[in-house]
Amino acid sequence: EWLTTNSNGAVMRWHPGRGESALVSQGHELLFGVALRADGAAVAADGAAGRVFAAQGGNEEMLADGLDWPMGIAVDGAG
């Protein structure tokens, strides 16, 4: 399973062996990185919107807002 972003402002889970994808989150402006948190949530940076968020199970958690073009995401073993 891979976490990906697309040019339509969505975060997706891609299952290459099955050739399937599932929507994690959508409606974002310009995504610049995604990572998987220890609890299974996708964490992504929306550069144009200046925010970092976590998404899982149809819910979103704002982790940081008002940033100047955040790019790249890294999480540690604790998430």
JSON list of N, CA and C in Angstrom, two decimals:
[
{"chain": "A", "resi": 1, "resn": "GLU", "atom": "N", "xyz": [0.85, -1.18, 0.00]},
{"chain": "A", "resi": 1, "resn": "GLU", "atom": "CA", "xyz": [0.00, 0.00, 0.00]},
{"chain": "A", "resi": 1, "resn": "GLU", "atom": "C", "xyz": [0.89, 1.24, 0.00]},
{"chain": "A", "resi": 2, "resn": "TRP", "atom": "N", "xyz": [0.54, 2.20, -0.81]},
{"chain": "A", "resi": 2, "resn": "TRP", "atom": "CA", "xyz": [1.26, 3.47, -0.89]},
{"chain": "A", "resi": 2, "resn": "TRP", "atom": "C", "xyz": [0.30, 4.60, -0.55]},
{"chain": "A", "resi": 3, "resn": "LEU", "atom": "N", "xyz": [0.83, 5.66, 0.04]},
{"chain": "A", "resi": 3, "resn": "LEU", "atom": "CA", "xyz": [0.09, 6.91, 0.18]},
{"chain": "A", "resi": 3, "resn": "LEU", "atom": "C", "xyz": [0.56, 7.83, -0.93]},
{"chain": "A", "resi": 4, "resn": "THR", "atom": "N", "xyz": [-0.36, 8.44, -1.63]},
{"chain": "A", "resi": 4, "resn": "THR", "atom": "CA", "xyz": [0.00, 9.35, -2.71]},
{"chain": "A", "resi": 4, "resn": "THR", "atom": "C", "xyz": [-0.85, 10.61, -2.65]},
{"chain": "A", "resi": 5, "resn": "THR", "atom": "N", "xyz": [-0.40, 11.63, -3.35]},
{"chain": "A", "resi": 5, "resn": "THR", "atom": "CA", "xyz": [-1.21, 12.83, -3.55]},
{"chain": "A", "resi": 5, "resn": "THR", "atom": "C", "xyz": [-1.40, 13.00, -5.05]},
{"chain": "A", "resi": 6, "resn": "ASN", "atom": "N", "xyz": [-2.40, 13.75, -5.44]},
{"chain": "A", "resi": 6, "resn": "ASN", "atom": "CA", "xyz": [-2.58, 13.98, -6.87]},
{"chain": "A", "resi": 6, "resn": "ASN", "atom": "C", "xyz": [-2.79, 15.46, -7.16]},
{"chain": "A", "resi": 7, "resn": "SER", "atom": "N", "xyz": [-2.82, 15.80, -8.43]},
{"chain": "A", "resi": 7, "resn": "SER", "atom": "CA", "xyz": [-2.94, 17.20, -8.85]},
{"chain": "A", "resi": 7, "resn": "SER", "atom": "C", "xyz": [-4.34, 17.75, -8.62]},
{"chain": "A", "resi": 8, "resn": "ASN", "atom": "N", "xyz": [-5.27, 16.92, -8.20]},
{"chain": "A", "resi": 8, "resn": "ASN", "atom": "CA", "xyz": [-6.63, 17.39, -7.89]},
{"chain": "A", "resi": 8, "resn": "ASN", "atom": "C", "xyz": [-6.79, 17.72, -6.42]},
{"chain": "A", "resi": 9, "resn": "GLY", "atom": "N", "xyz": [-5.70, 17.73, -5.66]},
{"chain": "A", "resi": 9, "resn": "GLY", "atom": "CA", "xyz": [-5.76, 18.08, -4.25]},
{"chain": "A", "resi": 9, "resn": "GLY", "atom": "C", "xyz": [-6.27, 16.97, -3.35]},
{"chain": "A", "resi": 10, "resn": "ALA", "atom": "N", "xyz": [-6.02, 15.72, -3.73]},
{"chain": "A", "resi": 10, "resn": "ALA", "atom": "CA", "xyz": [-6.48, 14.58, -2.93]},
{"chain": "A", "resi": 10, "resn": "ALA", "atom": "C", "xyz": [-5.31, 13.76, -2.42]},
{"chain": "A", "resi": 11, "resn": "VAL", "atom": "N", "xyz": [-5.52, 13.16, -1.26]},
{"chain": "A", "resi": 11, "resn": "VAL", "atom": "CA", "xyz": [-4.62, 12.16, -0.71]},
{"chain": "A", "resi": 11, "resn": "VAL", "atom": "C", "xyz": [-5.30, 10.81, -0.94]},
{"chain": "A", "resi": 12, "resn": "MET", "atom": "N", "xyz": [-4.53, 9.86, -1.47]},
{"chain": "A", "resi": 12, "resn": "MET", "atom": "CA", "xyz": [-5.09, 8.55, -1.83]},
{"chain": "A", "resi": 12, "resn": "MET", "atom": "C", "xyz": [-4.24, 7.44, -1.24]},
{"chain": "A", "resi": 13, "resn": "ARG", "atom": "N", "xyz": [-4.87, 6.32, -0.94]},
{"chain": "A", "resi": 13, "resn": "ARG", "atom": "CA", "xyz": [-4.16, 5.08, -0.63]},
{"chain": "A", "resi": 13, "resn": "ARG", "atom": "C", "xyz": [-4.20, 4.23, -1.90]},
{"chain": "A", "resi": 14, "resn": "TRP", "atom": "N", "xyz": [-3.03, 3.84, -2.39]},
{"chain": "A", "resi": 14, "resn": "TRP", "atom": "CA", "xyz": [-2.93, 3.07, -3.63]},
{"chain": "A", "resi": 14, "resn": "TRP", "atom": "C", "xyz": [-2.52, 1.65, -3.28]},
{"chain": "A", "resi": 15, "resn": "HIS", "atom": "N", "xyz": [-3.26, 0.68, -3.79]},
{"chain": "A", "resi": 15, "resn": "HIS", "atom": "CA", "xyz": [-2.99, -0.74, -3.58]},
{"chain": "A", "resi": 15, "resn": "HIS", "atom": "C", "xyz": [-2.53, -1.32, -4.92]},
{"chain": "A", "resi": 16, "resn": "PRO", "atom": "N", "xyz": [-1.22, -1.29, -5.21]},
{"chain": "A", "resi": 16, "resn": "PRO", "atom": "CA", "xyz": [-0.73, -1.70, -6.54]},
{"chain": "A", "resi": 16, "resn": "PRO", "atom": "C", "xyz": [-1.07, -3.15, -6.90]},
{"chain": "A", "resi": 17, "resn": "GLY", "atom": "N", "xyz": [-1.03, -4.06, -5.96]},
{"chain": "A", "resi": 17, "resn": "GLY", "atom": "CA", "xyz": [-1.31, -5.46, -6.27]},
{"chain": "A", "resi": 17, "resn": "GLY", "atom": "C", "xyz": [-2.74, -5.69, -6.74]},
{"chain": "A", "resi": 18, "resn": "ARG", "atom": "N", "xyz": [-3.65, -4.85, -6.25]},
{"chain": "A", "resi": 18, "resn": "ARG", "atom": "CA", "xyz": [-5.06, -4.96, -6.64]},
{"chain": "A", "resi": 18, "resn": "ARG", "atom": "C", "xyz": [-5.45, -3.97, -7.73]},
{"chain": "A", "resi": 19, "resn": "GLY", "atom": "N", "xyz": [-4.56, -3.01, -7.99]},
{"chain": "A", "resi": 19, "resn": "GLY", "atom": "CA", "xyz": [-4.88, -1.98, -8.98]},
{"chain": "A", "resi": 19, "resn": "GLY", "atom": "C", "xyz": [-6.01, -1.08, -8.52]},
{"chain": "A", "resi": 20, "resn": "GLU", "atom": "N", "xyz": [-6.10, -0.85, -7.20]},
{"chain": "A", "resi": 20, "resn": "GLU", "atom": "CA", "xyz": [-7.19, -0.06, -6.64]},
{"chain": "A", "resi": 20, "resn": "GLU", "atom": "C", "xyz": [-6.64, 1.10, -5.83]},
{"chain": "A", "resi": 21, "resn": "SER", "atom": "N", "xyz": [-7.43, 2.15, -5.72]},
{"chain": "A", "resi": 21, "resn": "SER", "atom": "CA", "xyz": [-7.08, 3.27, -4.86]},
{"chain": "A", "resi": 21, "resn": "SER", "atom": "C", "xyz": [-8.30, 3.65, -4.02]},
{"chain": "A", "resi": 22, "resn": "ALA", "atom": "N", "xyz": [-8.04, 4.28, -2.90]},
{"chain": "A", "resi": 22, "resn": "ALA", "atom": "CA", "xyz": [-9.11, 4.73, -2.01]},
{"chain": "A", "resi": 22, "resn": "ALA", "atom": "C", "xyz": [-8.83, 6.17, -1.58]},
{"chain": "A", "resi": 23, "resn": "LEU", "atom": "N", "xyz": [-9.84, 6.98, -1.59]},
{"chain": "A", "resi": 23, "resn": "LEU", "atom": "CA", "xyz": [-9.72, 8.38, -1.19]},
{"chain": "A", "resi": 23, "resn": "LEU", "atom": "C", "xyz": [-9.54, 8.48, 0.32]},
{"chain": "A", "resi": 24, "resn": "VAL", "atom": "N", "xyz": [-8.55, 9.26, 0.75]},
{"chain": "A", "resi": 24, "resn": "VAL", "atom": "CA", "xyz": [-8.31, 9.52, 2.16]},
{"chain": "A", "resi": 24, "resn": "VAL", "atom": "C", "xyz": [-8.81, 10.92, 2.52]},
{"chain": "A", "resi": 25, "resn": "SER", "atom": "N", "xyz": [-8.51, 11.90, 1.66]},
{"chain": "A", "resi": 25, "resn": "SER", "atom": "CA", "xyz": [-8.88, 13.30, 1.90]},
{"chain": "A", "resi": 25, "resn": "SER", "atom": "C", "xyz": [-8.86, 14.04, 0.57]},
{"chain": "A", "resi": 26, "resn": "GLN", "atom": "N", "xyz": [-9.72, 15.03, 0.44]},
{"chain": "A", "resi": 26, "resn": "GLN", "atom": "CA", "xyz": [-9.76, 15.79, -0.82]},
{"chain": "A", "resi": 26, "resn": "GLN", "atom": "C", "xyz": [-10.06, 17.26, -0.56]},
{"chain": "A", "resi": 27, "resn": "GLY", "atom": "N", "xyz": [-9.98, 18.06, -1.62]},
{"chain": "A", "resi": 27, "resn": "GLY", "atom": "CA", "xyz": [-10.32, 19.48, -1.53]},
{"chain": "A", "resi": 27, "resn": "GLY", "atom": "C", "xyz": [-9.16, 20.37, -1.12]},
{"chain": "A", "resi": 28, "resn": "HIS", "atom": "N", "xyz": [-7.95, 19.89, -1.26]},
{"chain": "A", "resi": 28, "resn": "HIS", "atom": "CA", "xyz": [-6.78, 20.67, -0.87]},
{"chain": "A", "resi": 28, "resn": "HIS", "atom": "C", "xyz": [-6.23, 21.42, -2.08]},
{"chain": "A", "resi": 29, "resn": "GLU", "atom": "N", "xyz": [-5.42, 22.43, -1.82]},
{"chain": "A", "resi": 29, "resn": "GLU", "atom": "CA", "xyz": [-4.95, 23.30, -2.89]},
{"chain": "A", "resi": 29, "resn": "GLU", "atom": "C", "xyz": [-3.74, 22.72, -3.63]},
{"chain": "A", "resi": 30, "resn": "LEU", "atom": "N", "xyz": [-2.62, 22.56, -2.95]},
{"chain": "A", "resi": 30, "resn": "LEU", "atom": "CA", "xyz": [-1.39, 22.09, -3.60]},
{"chain": "A", "resi": 30, "resn": "LEU", "atom": "C", "xyz": [-0.58, 21.30, -2.57]},
{"chain": "A", "resi": 31, "resn": "LEU", "atom": "N", "xyz": [-0.63, 19.99, -2.69]},
{"chain": "A", "resi": 31, "resn": "LEU", "atom": "CA", "xyz": [-0.03, 19.11, -1.69]},
{"chain": "A", "resi": 31, "resn": "LEU", "atom": "C", "xyz": [1.46, 18.89, -1.98]},
{"chain": "A", "resi": 32, "resn": "PHE", "atom": "N", "xyz": [2.28, 19.00, -0.94]},
{"chain": "A", "resi": 32, "resn": "PHE", "atom": "CA", "xyz": [3.73, 18.87, -1.05]},
{"chain": "A", "resi": 32, "resn": "PHE", "atom": "C", "xyz": [4.27, 17.86, -0.05]},
{"chain": "A", "resi": 33, "resn": "GLY", "atom": "N", "xyz": [3.82, 16.66, -0.10]},
{"chain": "A", "resi": 33, "resn": "GLY", "atom": "CA", "xyz": [4.36, 15.63, 0.78]},
{"chain": "A", "resi": 33, "resn": "GLY", "atom": "C", "xyz": [3.29, 14.96, 1.60]},
{"chain": "A", "resi": 34, "resn": "VAL", "atom": "N", "xyz": [3.52, 13.67, 1.83]},
{"chain": "A", "resi": 34, "resn": "VAL", "atom": "CA", "xyz": [2.59, 12.88, 2.63]},
{"chain": "A", "resi": 34, "resn": "VAL", "atom": "C", "xyz": [3.38, 11.80, 3.34]},
{"chain": "A", "resi": 35, "resn": "ALA", "atom": "N", "xyz": [2.96, 11.46, 4.54]},
{"chain": "A", "resi": 35, "resn": "ALA", "atom": "CA", "xyz": [3.60, 10.40, 5.32]},
{"chain": "A", "resi": 35, "resn": "ALA", "atom": "C", "xyz": [2.53, 9.66, 6.11]},
{"chain": "A", "resi": 36, "resn": "LEU", "atom": "N", "xyz": [2.88, 8.47, 6.55]},
{"chain": "A", "resi": 36, "resn": "LEU", "atom": "CA", "xyz": [1.97, 7.64, 7.32]},
{"chain": "A", "resi": 36, "resn": "LEU", "atom": "C", "xyz": [2.33, 7.73, 8.80]},
{"chain": "A", "resi": 37, "resn": "ARG", "atom": "N", "xyz": [1.36, 8.12, 9.61]},
{"chain": "A", "resi": 37, "resn": "ARG", "atom": "CA", "xyz": [1.55, 8.22, 11.05]},
{"chain": "A", "resi": 37, "resn": "ARG", "atom": "C", "xyz": [1.39, 6.83, 11.67]},
{"chain": "A", "resi": 38, "resn": "ALA", "atom": "N", "xyz": [1.94, 6.62, 12.86]},
{"chain": "A", "resi": 38, "resn": "ALA", "atom": "CA", "xyz": [1.91, 5.32, 13.53]},
{"chain": "A", "resi": 38, "resn": "ALA", "atom": "C", "xyz": [0.48, 4.79, 13.72]},
{"chain": "A", "resi": 39, "resn": "ASP", "atom": "N", "xyz": [-0.50, 5.68, 13.87]},
{"chain": "A", "resi": 39, "resn": "ASP", "atom": "CA", "xyz": [-1.88, 5.24, 14.06]},
{"chain": "A", "resi": 39, "resn": "ASP", "atom": "C", "xyz": [-2.62, 4.98, 12.75]},
{"chain": "A", "resi": 40, "resn": "GLY", "atom": "N", "xyz": [-1.90, 5.09, 11.61]},
{"chain": "A", "resi": 40, "resn": "GLY", "atom": "CA", "xyz": [-2.49, 4.83, 10.30]},
{"chain": "A", "resi": 40, "resn": "GLY", "atom": "C", "xyz": [-3.01, 6.06, 9.59]},
{"chain": "A", "resi": 41, "resn": "ALA", "atom": "N", "xyz": [-2.98, 7.21, 10.23]},
{"chain": "A", "resi": 41, "resn": "ALA", "atom": "CA", "xyz": [-3.44, 8.44, 9.60]},
{"chain": "A", "resi": 41, "resn": "ALA", "atom": "C", "xyz": [-2.42, 8.93, 8.57]},
{"chain": "A", "resi": 42, "resn": "ALA", "atom": "N", "xyz": [-2.93, 9.53, 7.50]},
{"chain": "A", "resi": 42, "resn": "ALA", "atom": "CA", "xyz": [-2.08, 10.18, 6.51]},
{"chain": "A", "resi": 42, "resn": "ALA", "atom": "C", "xyz": [-1.83, 11.61, 6.98]},
{"chain": "A", "resi": 43, "resn": "VAL", "atom": "N", "xyz": [-0.58, 12.05, 6.96]},
{"chain": "A", "resi": 43, "resn": "VAL", "atom": "CA", "xyz": [-0.22, 13.42, 7.31]},
{"chain": "A", "resi": 43, "resn": "VAL", "atom": "C", "xyz": [0.30, 14.08, 6.04]},
{"chain": "A", "resi": 44, "resn": "ALA", "atom": "N", "xyz": [-0.23, 15.25, 5.70]},
{"chain": "A", "resi": 44, "resn": "ALA", "atom": "CA", "xyz": [0.15, 15.90, 4.45]},
{"chain": "A", "resi": 44, "resn": "ALA", "atom": "C", "xyz": [0.33, 17.40, 4.66]},
{"chain": "A", "resi": 45, "resn": "ALA", "atom": "N", "xyz": [1.16, 17.99, 3.80]},
{"chain": "A", "resi": 45, "resn": "ALA", "atom": "CA", "xyz": [1.39, 19.43, 3.78]},
{"chain": "A", "resi": 45, "resn": "ALA", "atom": "C", "xyz": [0.69, 20.02, 2.57]},
{"chain": "A", "resi": 46, "resn": "ASP", "atom": "N", "xyz": [-0.18, 20.99, 2.81]},
{"chain": "A", "resi": 46, "resn": "ASP", "atom": "CA", "xyz": [-0.83, 21.74, 1.73]},
{"chain": "A", "resi": 46, "resn": "ASP", "atom": "C", "xyz": [-0.09, 23.07, 1.63]},
{"chain": "A", "resi": 47, "resn": "GLY", "atom": "N", "xyz": [0.86, 23.13, 0.71]},
{"chain": "A", "resi": 47, "resn": "GLY", "atom": "CA", "xyz": [1.72, 24.30, 0.59]},
{"chain": "A", "resi": 47, "resn": "GLY", "atom": "C", "xyz": [0.98, 25.58, 0.30]},
{"chain": "A", "resi": 48, "resn": "ALA", "atom": "N", "xyz": [0.08, 25.56, -0.65]},
{"chain": "A", "resi": 48, "resn": "ALA", "atom": "CA", "xyz": [-0.64, 26.77, -1.04]},
{"chain": "A", "resi": 48, "resn": "ALA", "atom": "C", "xyz": [-1.55, 27.27, 0.08]},
{"chain": "A", "resi": 49, "resn": "ALA", "atom": "N", "xyz": [-2.12, 26.36, 0.85]},
{"chain": "A", "resi": 49, "resn": "ALA", "atom": "CA", "xyz": [-3.01, 26.76, 1.94]},
{"chain": "A", "resi": 49, "resn": "ALA", "atom": "C", "xyz": [-2.24, 27.05, 3.23]},
{"chain": "A", "resi": 50, "resn": "GLY", "atom": "N", "xyz": [-0.95, 26.68, 3.28]},
{"chain": "A", "resi": 50, "resn": "GLY", "atom": "CA", "xyz": [-0.14, 26.97, 4.45]},
{"chain": "A", "resi": 50, "resn": "GLY", "atom": "C", "xyz": [-0.50, 26.14, 5.66]},
{"chain": "A", "resi": 51, "resn": "ARG", "atom": "N", "xyz": [-0.83, 24.86, 5.43]},
{"chain": "A", "resi": 51, "resn": "ARG", "atom": "CA", "xyz": [-1.24, 24.04, 6.58]},
{"chain": "A", "resi": 51, "resn": "ARG", "atom": "C", "xyz": [-0.72, 22.61, 6.46]},
{"chain": "A", "resi": 52, "resn": "VAL", "atom": "N", "xyz": [-0.68, 21.95, 7.61]},
{"chain": "A", "resi": 52, "resn": "VAL", "atom": "CA", "xyz": [-0.35, 20.54, 7.71]},
{"chain": "A", "resi": 52, "resn": "VAL", "atom": "C", "xyz": [-1.51, 19.87, 8.42]},
{"chain": "A", "resi": 53, "resn": "PHE", "atom": "N", "xyz": [-1.96, 18.75, 7.90]},
{"chain": "A", "resi": 53, "resn": "PHE", "atom": "CA", "xyz": [-3.14, 18.08, 8.47]},
{"chain": "A", "resi": 53, "resn": "PHE", "atom": "C", "xyz": [-2.93, 16.58, 8.49]},
{"chain": "A", "resi": 54, "resn": "ALA", "atom": "N", "xyz": [-3.72, 15.91, 9.33]},
{"chain": "A", "resi": 54, "resn": "ALA", "atom": "CA", "xyz": [-3.76, 14.46, 9.37]},
{"chain": "A", "resi": 54, "resn": "ALA", "atom": "C", "xyz": [-5.17, 14.05, 8.98]},
{"chain": "A", "resi": 55, "resn": "ALA", "atom": "N", "xyz": [-5.29, 12.95, 8.22]},
{"chain": "A", "resi": 55, "resn": "ALA", "atom": "CA", "xyz": [-6.60, 12.48, 7.77]},
{"chain": "A", "resi": 55, "resn": "ALA", "atom": "C", "xyz": [-6.69, 10.97, 7.93]},
{"chain": "A", "resi": 56, "resn": "GLN", "atom": "N", "xyz": [-7.85, 10.54, 8.43]},
{"chain": "A", "resi": 56, "resn": "GLN", "atom": "CA", "xyz": [-8.09, 9.11, 8.60]},
{"chain": "A", "resi": 56, "resn": "GLN", "atom": "C", "xyz": [-9.58, 8.89, 8.82]},
{"chain": "A", "resi": 57, "resn": "GLY", "atom": "N", "xyz": [-10.11, 7.88, 8.15]},
{"chain": "A", "resi": 57, "resn": "GLY", "atom": "CA", "xyz": [-11.50, 7.50, 8.37]},
{"chain": "A", "resi": 57, "resn": "GLY", "atom": "C", "xyz": [-12.51, 8.60, 8.09]},
{"chain": "A", "resi": 58, "resn": "GLY", "atom": "N", "xyz": [-12.20, 9.47, 7.14]},
{"chain": "A", "resi": 58, "resn": "GLY", "atom": "CA", "xyz": [-13.12, 10.55, 6.80]},
{"chain": "A", "resi": 58, "resn": "GLY", "atom": "C", "xyz": [-13.01, 11.77, 7.70]},
{"chain": "A", "resi": 59, "resn": "ASN", "atom": "N", "xyz": [-12.10, 11.74, 8.67]},
{"chain": "A", "resi": 59, "resn": "ASN", "atom": "CA", "xyz": [-11.90, 12.87, 9.58]},
{"chain": "A", "resi": 59, "resn": "ASN", "atom": "C", "xyz": [-10.56, 13.53, 9.31]},
{"chain": "A", "resi": 60, "resn": "GLU", "atom": "N", "xyz": [-10.50, 14.83, 9.56]},
{"chain": "A", "resi": 60, "resn": "GLU", "atom": "CA", "xyz": [-9.27, 15.59, 9.40]},
{"chain": "A", "resi": 60, "resn": "GLU", "atom": "C", "xyz": [-8.92, 16.31, 10.68]},
{"chain": "A", "resi": 61, "resn": "GLU", "atom": "N", "xyz": [-7.64, 16.33, 10.99]},
{"chain": "A", "resi": 61, "resn": "GLU", "atom": "CA", "xyz": [-7.13, 17.04, 12.16]},
{"chain": "A", "resi": 61, "resn": "GLU", "atom": "C", "xyz": [-6.11, 18.07, 11.67]},
{"chain": "A", "resi": 62, "resn": "MET", "atom": "N", "xyz": [-6.34, 19.34, 11.96]},
{"chain": "A", "resi": 62, "resn": "MET", "atom": "CA", "xyz": [-5.39, 20.38, 11.58]},
{"chain": "A", "resi": 62, "resn": "MET", "atom": "C", "xyz": [-4.22, 20.33, 12.56]},
{"chain": "A", "resi": 63, "resn": "LEU", "atom": "N", "xyz": [-3.01, 20.11, 12.06]},
{"chain": "A", "resi": 63, "resn": "LEU", "atom": "CA", "xyz": [-1.84, 20.05, 12.91]},
{"chain": "A", "resi": 63, "resn": "LEU", "atom": "C", "xyz": [-1.10, 21.37, 12.98]},
{"chain": "A", "resi": 64, "resn": "ALA", "atom": "N", "xyz": [-1.13, 22.14, 11.89]},
{"chain": "A", "resi": 64, "resn": "ALA", "atom": "CA", "xyz": [-0.48, 23.46, 11.85]},
{"chain": "A", "resi": 64, "resn": "ALA", "atom": "C", "xyz": [-1.15, 24.27, 10.76]},
{"chain": "A", "resi": 65, "resn": "ASP", "atom": "N", "xyz": [-1.29, 25.58, 10.99]},
{"chain": "A", "resi": 65, "resn": "ASP", "atom": "CA", "xyz": [-1.94, 26.47, 10.04]},
{"chain": "A", "resi": 65, "resn": "ASP", "atom": "C", "xyz": [-1.18, 27.79, 10.02]},
{"chain": "A", "resi": 66, "resn": "GLY", "atom": "N", "xyz": [-1.32, 28.55, 8.95]},
{"chain": "A", "resi": 66, "resn": "GLY", "atom": "CA", "xyz": [-0.64, 29.84, 8.85]},
{"chain": "A", "resi": 66, "resn": "GLY", "atom": "C", "xyz": [0.83, 29.73, 8.51]},
{"chain": "A", "resi": 67, "resn": "LEU", "atom": "N", "xyz": [1.23, 28.61, 7.92]},
{"chain": "A", "resi": 67, "resn": "LEU", "atom": "CA", "xyz": [2.64, 28.39, 7.56]},
{"chain": "A", "resi": 67, "resn": "LEU", "atom": "C", "xyz": [2.95, 29.00, 6.19]},
{"chain": "A", "resi": 68, "resn": "ASP", "atom": "N", "xyz": [4.20, 29.25, 5.95]},
{"chain": "A", "resi": 68, "resn": "ASP", "atom": "CA", "xyz": [4.65, 29.81, 4.68]},
{"chain": "A", "resi": 68, "resn": "ASP", "atom": "C", "xyz": [5.12, 28.68, 3.77]},
{"chain": "A", "resi": 69, "resn": "TRP", "atom": "N", "xyz": [4.23, 28.15, 2.96]},
{"chain": "A", "resi": 69, "resn": "TRP", "atom": "CA", "xyz": [4.50, 27.10, 1.98]},
{"chain": "A", "resi": 69, "resn": "TRP", "atom": "C", "xyz": [5.18, 25.87, 2.59]},
{"chain": "A", "resi": 70, "resn": "PRO", "atom": "N", "xyz": [4.51, 25.16, 3.49]},
{"chain": "A", "resi": 70, "resn": "PRO", "atom": "CA", "xyz": [5.11, 23.94, 4.04]},
{"chain": "A", "resi": 70, "resn": "PRO", "atom": "C", "xyz": [5.33, 22.90, 2.94]},
{"chain": "A", "resi": 71, "resn": "MET", "atom": "N", "xyz": [6.47, 22.24, 3.00]},
{"chain": "A", "resi": 71, "resn": "MET", "atom": "CA", "xyz": [6.82, 21.21, 2.01]},
{"chain": "A", "resi": 71, "resn": "MET", "atom": "C", "xyz": [7.47, 20.04, 2.73]},
{"chain": "A", "resi": 72, "resn": "GLY", "atom": "N", "xyz": [7.06, 18.85, 2.38]},
{"chain": "A", "resi": 72, "resn": "GLY", "atom": "CA", "xyz": [7.64, 17.65, 2.95]},
{"chain": "A", "resi": 72, "resn": "GLY", "atom": "C", "xyz": [7.08, 17.33, 4.32]},
{"chain": "A", "resi": 73, "resn": "ILE", "atom": "N", "xyz": [6.96, 16.06, 4.58]},
{"chain": "A", "resi": 73, "resn": "ILE", "atom": "CA", "xyz": [6.44, 15.58, 5.85]},
{"chain": "A", "resi": 73, "resn": "ILE", "atom": "C", "xyz": [7.32, 14.44, 6.32]},
{"chain": "A", "resi": 74, "resn": "ALA", "atom": "N", "xyz": [7.63, 14.43, 7.61]},
{"chain": "A", "resi": 74, "resn": "ALA", "atom": "CA", "xyz": [8.33, 13.31, 8.22]},
{"chain": "A", "resi": 74, "resn": "ALA", "atom": "C", "xyz": [7.69, 13.05, 9.58]},
{"chain": "A", "resi": 75, "resn": "VAL", "atom": "N", "xyz": [7.55, 11.79, 9.92]},
{"chain": "A", "resi": 75, "resn": "VAL", "atom": "CA", "xyz": [7.04, 11.42, 11.24]},
{"chain": "A", "resi": 75, "resn": "VAL", "atom": "C", "xyz": [8.00, 10.42, 11.85]},
{"chain": "A", "resi": 76, "resn": "ASP", "atom": "N", "xyz": [8.05, 10.37, 13.18]},
{"chain": "A", "resi": 76, "resn": "ASP", "atom": "CA", "xyz": [8.91, 9.40, 13.84]},
{"chain": "A", "resi": 76, "resn": "ASP", "atom": "C", "xyz": [8.09, 8.15, 14.18]},
{"chain": "A", "resi": 77, "resn": "GLY", "atom": "N", "xyz": [8.70, 7.19, 14.83]},
{"chain": "A", "resi": 77, "resn": "GLY", "atom": "CA", "xyz": [8.04, 5.94, 15.15]},
{"chain": "A", "resi": 77, "resn": "GLY", "atom": "C", "xyz": [6.82, 6.11, 16.02]},
{"chain": "A", "resi": 78, "resn": "ALA", "atom": "N", "xyz": [6.75, 7.18, 16.79]},
{"chain": "A", "resi": 78, "resn": "ALA", "atom": "CA", "xyz": [5.59, 7.44, 17.64]},
{"chain": "A", "resi": 78, "resn": "ALA", "atom": "C", "xyz": [4.48, 8.16, 16.88]},
{"chain": "A", "resi": 79, "resn": "GLY", "atom": "N", "xyz": [4.76, 8.56, 15.66]},
{"chain": "A", "resi": 79, "resn": "GLY", "atom": "CA", "xyz": [3.75, 9.21, 14.87]},
{"chain": "A", "resi": 79, "resn": "GLY", "atom": "C", "xyz": [3.94, 10.68, 14.75]}
]
